PDB file of C-alpha atoms (C1' of nucleotides) in Angstrom:
ATOM      1  CA  MET A1169      27.288   9.072 -39.028  1.00  0.00           C
ATOM      2  CA  LEU A1170      28.589   8.380 -35.596  1.00  0.00           C
ATOM      3  CA  PRO A1171      31.697   6.198 -35.283  1.00  0.00           C
ATOM      4  CA  SER A1172      29.640   3.327 -33.886  1.00  0.00           C
ATOM      5  CA  VAL A1173      31.642   2.589 -30.808  1.00  0.00           C
ATOM      6  CA  ALA A1174      29.978  -0.633 -29.777  1.00  0.00           C
ATOM      7  CA  PRO A1175      27.291  -1.840 -32.168  1.00  0.00           C
ATOM      8  CA  THR A1176      27.628  -5.315 -30.752  1.00  0.00           C
ATOM      9  CA  ARG A1177      25.162  -4.775 -27.927  1.00  0.00           C
ATOM     10  CA  ALA A1178      22.011  -5.310 -29.921  1.00  0.00           C
ATOM     11  CA  ARG A1179      20.079  -5.484 -26.667  1.00  0.00           C
ATOM     12  CA  SER A1180      20.806  -4.694 -23.060  1.00  0.00           C
ATOM     13  CA  GLY A1181      24.220  -3.683 -21.807  1.00  0.00           C
ATOM     14  CA  PRO A1182      25.702  -0.425 -20.559  1.00  0.00           C
ATOM     15  CA  GLY A1183      23.847   2.593 -21.797  1.00  0.00           C
ATOM     16  CA  THR A1184      20.530   0.843 -21.929  1.00  0.00           C
ATOM     17  CA  TYR A1185      18.837   3.520 -19.899  1.00  0.00           C
ATOM     18  CA  GLU A1186      19.997   6.177 -22.285  1.00  0.00           C
ATOM     19  CA  ARG A1187      18.473   4.290 -25.196  1.00  0.00           C
ATOM     20  CA  ILE A1188      15.223   4.124 -23.299  1.00  0.00           C
ATOM     21  CA  TYR A1189      15.293   7.852 -22.697  1.00  0.00           C
ATOM     22  CA  ARG A1190      15.760   8.504 -26.376  1.00  0.00           C
ATOM     23  CA  ALA A1191      12.780   6.311 -27.171  1.00  0.00           C
ATOM     24  CA  VAL A1192      10.604   8.136 -24.673  1.00  0.00           C
ATOM     25  CA  ARG A1193      11.608  11.462 -26.159  1.00  0.00           C
ATOM     26  CA  ARG A1194      10.028  10.347 -29.429  1.00  0.00           C
ATOM     27  CA  ILE A1195       6.578  10.377 -27.885  1.00  0.00           C
ATOM     28  CA  PRO A1196       4.885  13.576 -29.120  1.00  0.00           C
ATOM     29  CA  ARG A1197       3.047  15.885 -26.799  1.00  0.00           C
ATOM     30  CA  GLY A1198      -0.574  14.925 -26.208  1.00  0.00           C
ATOM     31  CA  ARG A1199       0.149  11.263 -26.874  1.00  0.00           C
ATOM     32  CA  VAL A1200       1.096   8.343 -24.663  1.00  0.00           C
ATOM     33  CA  ALA A1201       2.868   5.015 -25.008  1.00  0.00           C
ATOM     34  CA  THR A1202       3.182   1.865 -22.936  1.00  0.00           C
ATOM     35  CA  TYR A1203       6.287   0.569 -21.218  1.00  0.00           C
ATOM     36  CA  GLY A1204       6.274  -2.383 -23.575  1.00  0.00           C
ATOM     37  CA  GLN A1205       6.208  -0.131 -26.614  1.00  0.00           C
ATOM     38  CA  VAL A1206       9.072   2.005 -25.390  1.00  0.00           C
ATOM     39  CA  ALA A1207      11.028  -1.148 -24.649  1.00  0.00           C
ATOM     40  CA  VAL A1208      10.628  -2.306 -28.224  1.00  0.00           C
ATOM     41  CA  TRP A1209      11.632   1.058 -29.656  1.00  0.00           C
ATOM     42  CA  ALA A1210      14.683   1.006 -27.420  1.00  0.00           C
ATOM     43  CA  GLY A1211      15.613  -2.418 -28.728  1.00  0.00           C
ATOM     44  CA  LEU A1212      14.591  -4.213 -25.548  1.00  0.00           C
ATOM     45  CA  PRO A1213      11.621  -6.388 -26.483  1.00  0.00           C
ATOM     46  CA  GLY A1214      10.072  -7.737 -23.322  1.00  0.00           C
ATOM     47  CA  GLY A1215      12.009  -5.238 -21.260  1.00  0.00           C
ATOM     48  CA  ALA A1216       9.026  -3.210 -20.179  1.00  0.00           C
ATOM     49  CA  ARG A1217      10.247  -3.389 -16.640  1.00  0.00           C
ATOM     50  CA  GLN A1218      13.624  -1.963 -17.503  1.00  0.00           C
ATOM     51  CA  VAL A1219      11.820   0.993 -18.986  1.00  0.00           C
ATOM     52  CA  GLY A1220      10.141   1.652 -15.676  1.00  0.00           C
ATOM     53  CA  TYR A1221      13.432   1.391 -13.849  1.00  0.00           C
ATOM     54  CA  ALA A1222      15.071   3.762 -16.259  1.00  0.00           C
ATOM     55  CA  LEU A1223      12.355   6.351 -15.840  1.00  0.00           C
ATOM     56  CA  ASN A1224      12.565   5.976 -12.107  1.00  0.00           C
ATOM     57  CA  ALA A1225      16.206   6.917 -12.303  1.00  0.00           C
ATOM     58  CA  LEU A1226      15.422  10.131 -14.158  1.00  0.00           C
ATOM     59  CA  PRO A1227      16.538  13.289 -12.358  1.00  0.00           C
ATOM     60  CA  HIS A1228      14.151  16.157 -11.725  1.00  0.00           C
ATOM     61  CA  GLY A1229      14.012  18.634 -14.543  1.00  0.00           C
ATOM     62  CA  SER A1230      15.013  16.126 -17.176  1.00  0.00           C
ATOM     63  CA  ASP A1231      13.746  16.780 -20.679  1.00  0.00           C
ATOM     64  CA  VAL A1232      12.454  13.237 -20.948  1.00  0.00           C
ATOM     65  CA  PRO A1233       8.637  13.168 -21.141  1.00  0.00           C
ATOM     66  CA  TRP A1234       8.398  10.274 -18.703  1.00  0.00           C
ATOM     67  CA  GLN A1235       4.800  11.232 -17.992  1.00  0.00           C
ATOM     68  CA  ARG A1236       3.770   9.969 -21.424  1.00  0.00           C
ATOM     69  CA  VAL A1237       4.609   6.404 -20.506  1.00  0.00           C
ATOM     70  CA  LEU A1238       1.758   4.335 -19.116  1.00  0.00           C
ATOM     71  CA  ASN A1239       1.307   0.644 -18.443  1.00  0.00           C
ATOM     72  CA  ALA A1240      -0.302  -1.805 -20.865  1.00  0.00           C
ATOM     73  CA  ARG A1241      -3.702  -0.959 -19.442  1.00  0.00           C
ATOM     74  CA  GLY A1242      -3.334   2.696 -20.257  1.00  0.00           C
ATOM     75  CA  ALA A1243      -3.223   3.582 -16.587  1.00  0.00           C
ATOM     76  CA  VAL A1244      -0.628   5.299 -14.452  1.00  0.00           C
ATOM     77  CA  SER A1245       1.305   2.606 -12.705  1.00  0.00           C
ATOM     78  CA  PRO A1246       1.257   2.748  -8.897  1.00  0.00           C
ATOM     79  CA  ARG A1247       4.559   3.947  -7.510  1.00  0.00           C
ATOM     80  CA  ALA A1248       6.132   3.848  -4.112  1.00  0.00           C
ATOM     81  CA  VAL A1249       5.711   7.571  -3.531  1.00  0.00           C
ATOM     82  CA  PRO A1250       2.085   8.446  -2.724  1.00  0.00           C
ATOM     83  CA  GLY A1251       0.727  11.331  -4.741  1.00  0.00           C
ATOM     84  CA  ALA A1252       3.216  10.934  -7.538  1.00  0.00           C
ATOM     85  CA  GLU A1253       0.547   9.205  -9.565  1.00  0.00           C
ATOM     86  CA  SER A1254      -1.563  12.336  -9.703  1.00  0.00           C
ATOM     87  CA  VAL A1255       1.488  14.293 -10.753  1.00  0.00           C
ATOM     88  CA  GLN A1256       1.829  12.172 -13.851  1.00  0.00           C
ATOM     89  CA  ARG A1257      -1.865  12.273 -14.552  1.00  0.00           C
ATOM     90  CA  LEU A1258      -2.053  16.045 -14.196  1.00  0.00           C
ATOM     91  CA  ALA A1259       0.975  16.464 -16.410  1.00  0.00           C
ATOM     92  CA  LEU A1260      -0.755  14.442 -19.117  1.00  0.00           C
ATOM     93  CA  GLU A1261      -4.052  16.239 -18.751  1.00  0.00           C
ATOM     94  CA  ARG A1262      -2.170  19.493 -19.260  1.00  0.00           C
ATOM     95  CA  GLU A1263      -1.153  18.105 -22.636  1.00  0.00           C
ATOM     96  CA  GLY A1264      -4.706  17.310 -23.586  1.00  0.00           C
ATOM     97  CA  VAL A1265      -4.733  13.641 -22.638  1.00  0.00           C
ATOM     98  CA  VAL A1266      -8.053  12.556 -21.192  1.00  0.00           C
ATOM     99  CA  PHE A1267      -8.559   9.927 -18.515  1.00  0.00           C
ATOM    100  CA  ASP A1268     -11.809   8.020 -18.237  1.00  0.00           C
ATOM    101  CA  ALA A1269     -13.799   7.420 -15.077  1.00  0.00           C
ATOM    102  CA  ARG A1270     -11.629   4.382 -14.346  1.00  0.00           C
ATOM    103  CA  GLY A1271      -8.484   6.465 -14.377  1.00  0.00           C
ATOM    104  CA  ARG A1272      -7.331   5.011 -17.664  1.00  0.00           C
ATOM    105  CA  VAL A1273      -6.340   6.574 -20.954  1.00  0.00           C
ATOM    106  CA  PRO A1274      -7.931   5.072 -24.078  1.00  0.00           C
ATOM    107  CA  LEU A1275      -4.777   3.931 -25.871  1.00  0.00           C
ATOM    108  CA  GLU A1276      -6.791   3.458 -29.025  1.00  0.00           C
ATOM    109  CA  ARG A1277      -7.199   7.187 -29.028  1.00  0.00           C
ATOM    110  CA  PHE A1278      -4.101   8.650 -27.352  1.00  0.00           C
ATOM    111  CA  GLY A1279      -1.696   5.798 -27.839  1.00  0.00           C
ATOM    112  CA  TRP A1280       1.057   6.966 -30.167  1.00  0.00           C
ATOM    113  CA  ARG A1281       1.923   4.700 -33.039  1.00  0.00           C
ATOM    114  CA  PRO A1282       5.273   5.427 -34.748  1.00  0.00           C
ATOM    115  CA  ARG A1283       4.170   3.307 -37.666  1.00  0.00           C
ATOM    116  CA  ALA A1284       0.450   4.051 -37.637  1.00  0.00           C
ATOM    117  CA  THR A1285      -0.782   0.749 -38.959  1.00  0.00           C
ATOM    118  CA  ARG A1286      -3.405   2.257 -41.208  1.00  0.00           C
ATOM    119  CA  GLY A1287      -5.988   0.236 -43.044  1.00  0.00           C
ATOM    120  CA  ALA A1288      -7.692  -1.142 -39.951  1.00  0.00           C
ATOM    121  CA  GLY A1289      -9.930   0.753 -37.623  1.00  0.00           C
ATOM    122  CA  ALA A1290     -10.329   4.382 -38.625  1.00  0.00           C
ATOM    123  CA  ARG A1291     -13.914   3.447 -39.255  1.00  0.00           C
ATOM    124  CA  GLY A1292     -15.891   6.173 -37.784  1.00  0.00           C
TER     125      GLY A1292
ATOM    126  C1'  DC B1029      32.602  -8.815  -6.206  1.00  0.00           C
ATOM    127  C1'  DA B1030      27.746  -9.733  -3.944  1.00  0.00           C
ATOM    128  C1'  DA B1031      23.294  -8.309  -2.590  1.00  0.00           C
ATOM    129  C1'  DG B1032      19.380  -5.291  -2.828  1.00  0.00           C
ATOM    130  C1'  DT B1033      16.222  -2.386  -5.452  1.00  0.00           C
ATOM    131  C1'  DG B1034      12.676  -1.181  -8.712  1.00  0.00           C
ATOM    132  C1'  DA B1035       7.367   3.292 -12.978  1.00  0.00           C
ATOM    133  C1'  DC B1036       5.934  -4.121 -16.167  1.00  0.00           C
ATOM    134  C1'  DG B1037       3.762  -7.930 -18.772  1.00  0.00           C
ATOM    135  C1'  DA B1038       1.901 -12.432 -19.813  1.00  0.00           C
ATOM    136  C1'  DT B1039       0.073 -16.447 -17.924  1.00  0.00           C
ATOM    137  C1'  DG B1040      -2.727 -19.819 -14.938  1.00  0.00           C
ATOM    138  C1'  DC B1041      -6.641 -20.562 -12.010  1.00  0.00           C
TER     139       DC B1041
ATOM    140  C1'  DA C 549     -12.471 -10.334 -12.870  1.00  0.00           C
ATOM    141  C1'  DG C 550      -8.904 -10.367  -9.436  1.00  0.00           C
ATOM    142  C1'  DC C 551      -4.709 -12.603  -7.357  1.00  0.00           C
ATOM    143  C1'  DA C 552      -0.289 -15.089  -7.379  1.00  0.00           C
ATOM    144  C1'  DT C 553       3.796 -16.404  -9.930  1.00  0.00           C
ATOM    145  C1'  DC C 554       7.651 -16.203 -13.222  1.00  0.00           C
ATOM    146  C1'  DG C 555      10.770 -13.735 -16.343  1.00  0.00           C
ATOM    147  C1'  DC C 556      13.586  -9.485 -17.127  1.00  0.00           C
ATOM    148  C1'  DC C 557      18.105  -6.540 -16.296  1.00  0.00           C
ATOM    149  C1'  DA C 558      20.721  -2.087 -15.152  1.00  0.00           C
ATOM    150  C1'  DC C 559      22.069   0.674 -11.368  1.00  0.00           C
ATOM    151  C1'  DT C 560      23.523   1.622  -6.489  1.00  0.00           C
ATOM    152  C1'  DT C 561      25.614   0.618  -2.151  1.00  0.00           C
TER     153       DT C 561
END
DNA sequence: CAAGTGACGATGC
DNA sequence: AGCATCGCCACTT
């Protein structure tokens, strides 16, 4: 549809952050995803870190649900600004996401899977 | 143009 | 189970 301006950059390159934002926007409300997952969706396998940097660069009031991105452990990653962690956690809890006593979100329950690999699990 | 700055993840012990 | 180390790359000054 779009006049593909530069399809060459299969991974990384200018505009990478924007791709990451688009991937994050795909996370539905009440669900969470890991930095690694978002990186893959954005076409940056192994670029989990870049995802974090991109989210960090988000302006206030952006429509990107950055709060739905957690680390591989399902926990809110510690940031430089104290208190900001609770902000993310509260934002998620307002969506229905539940944290356990360890401050982690059970990804097996809230982790969003764009390709829901059915067949396994779902036993109970 | 060069250097500094970050919201991660897997591995080795 | 916790800590240290390496790899990763765009953006800002």
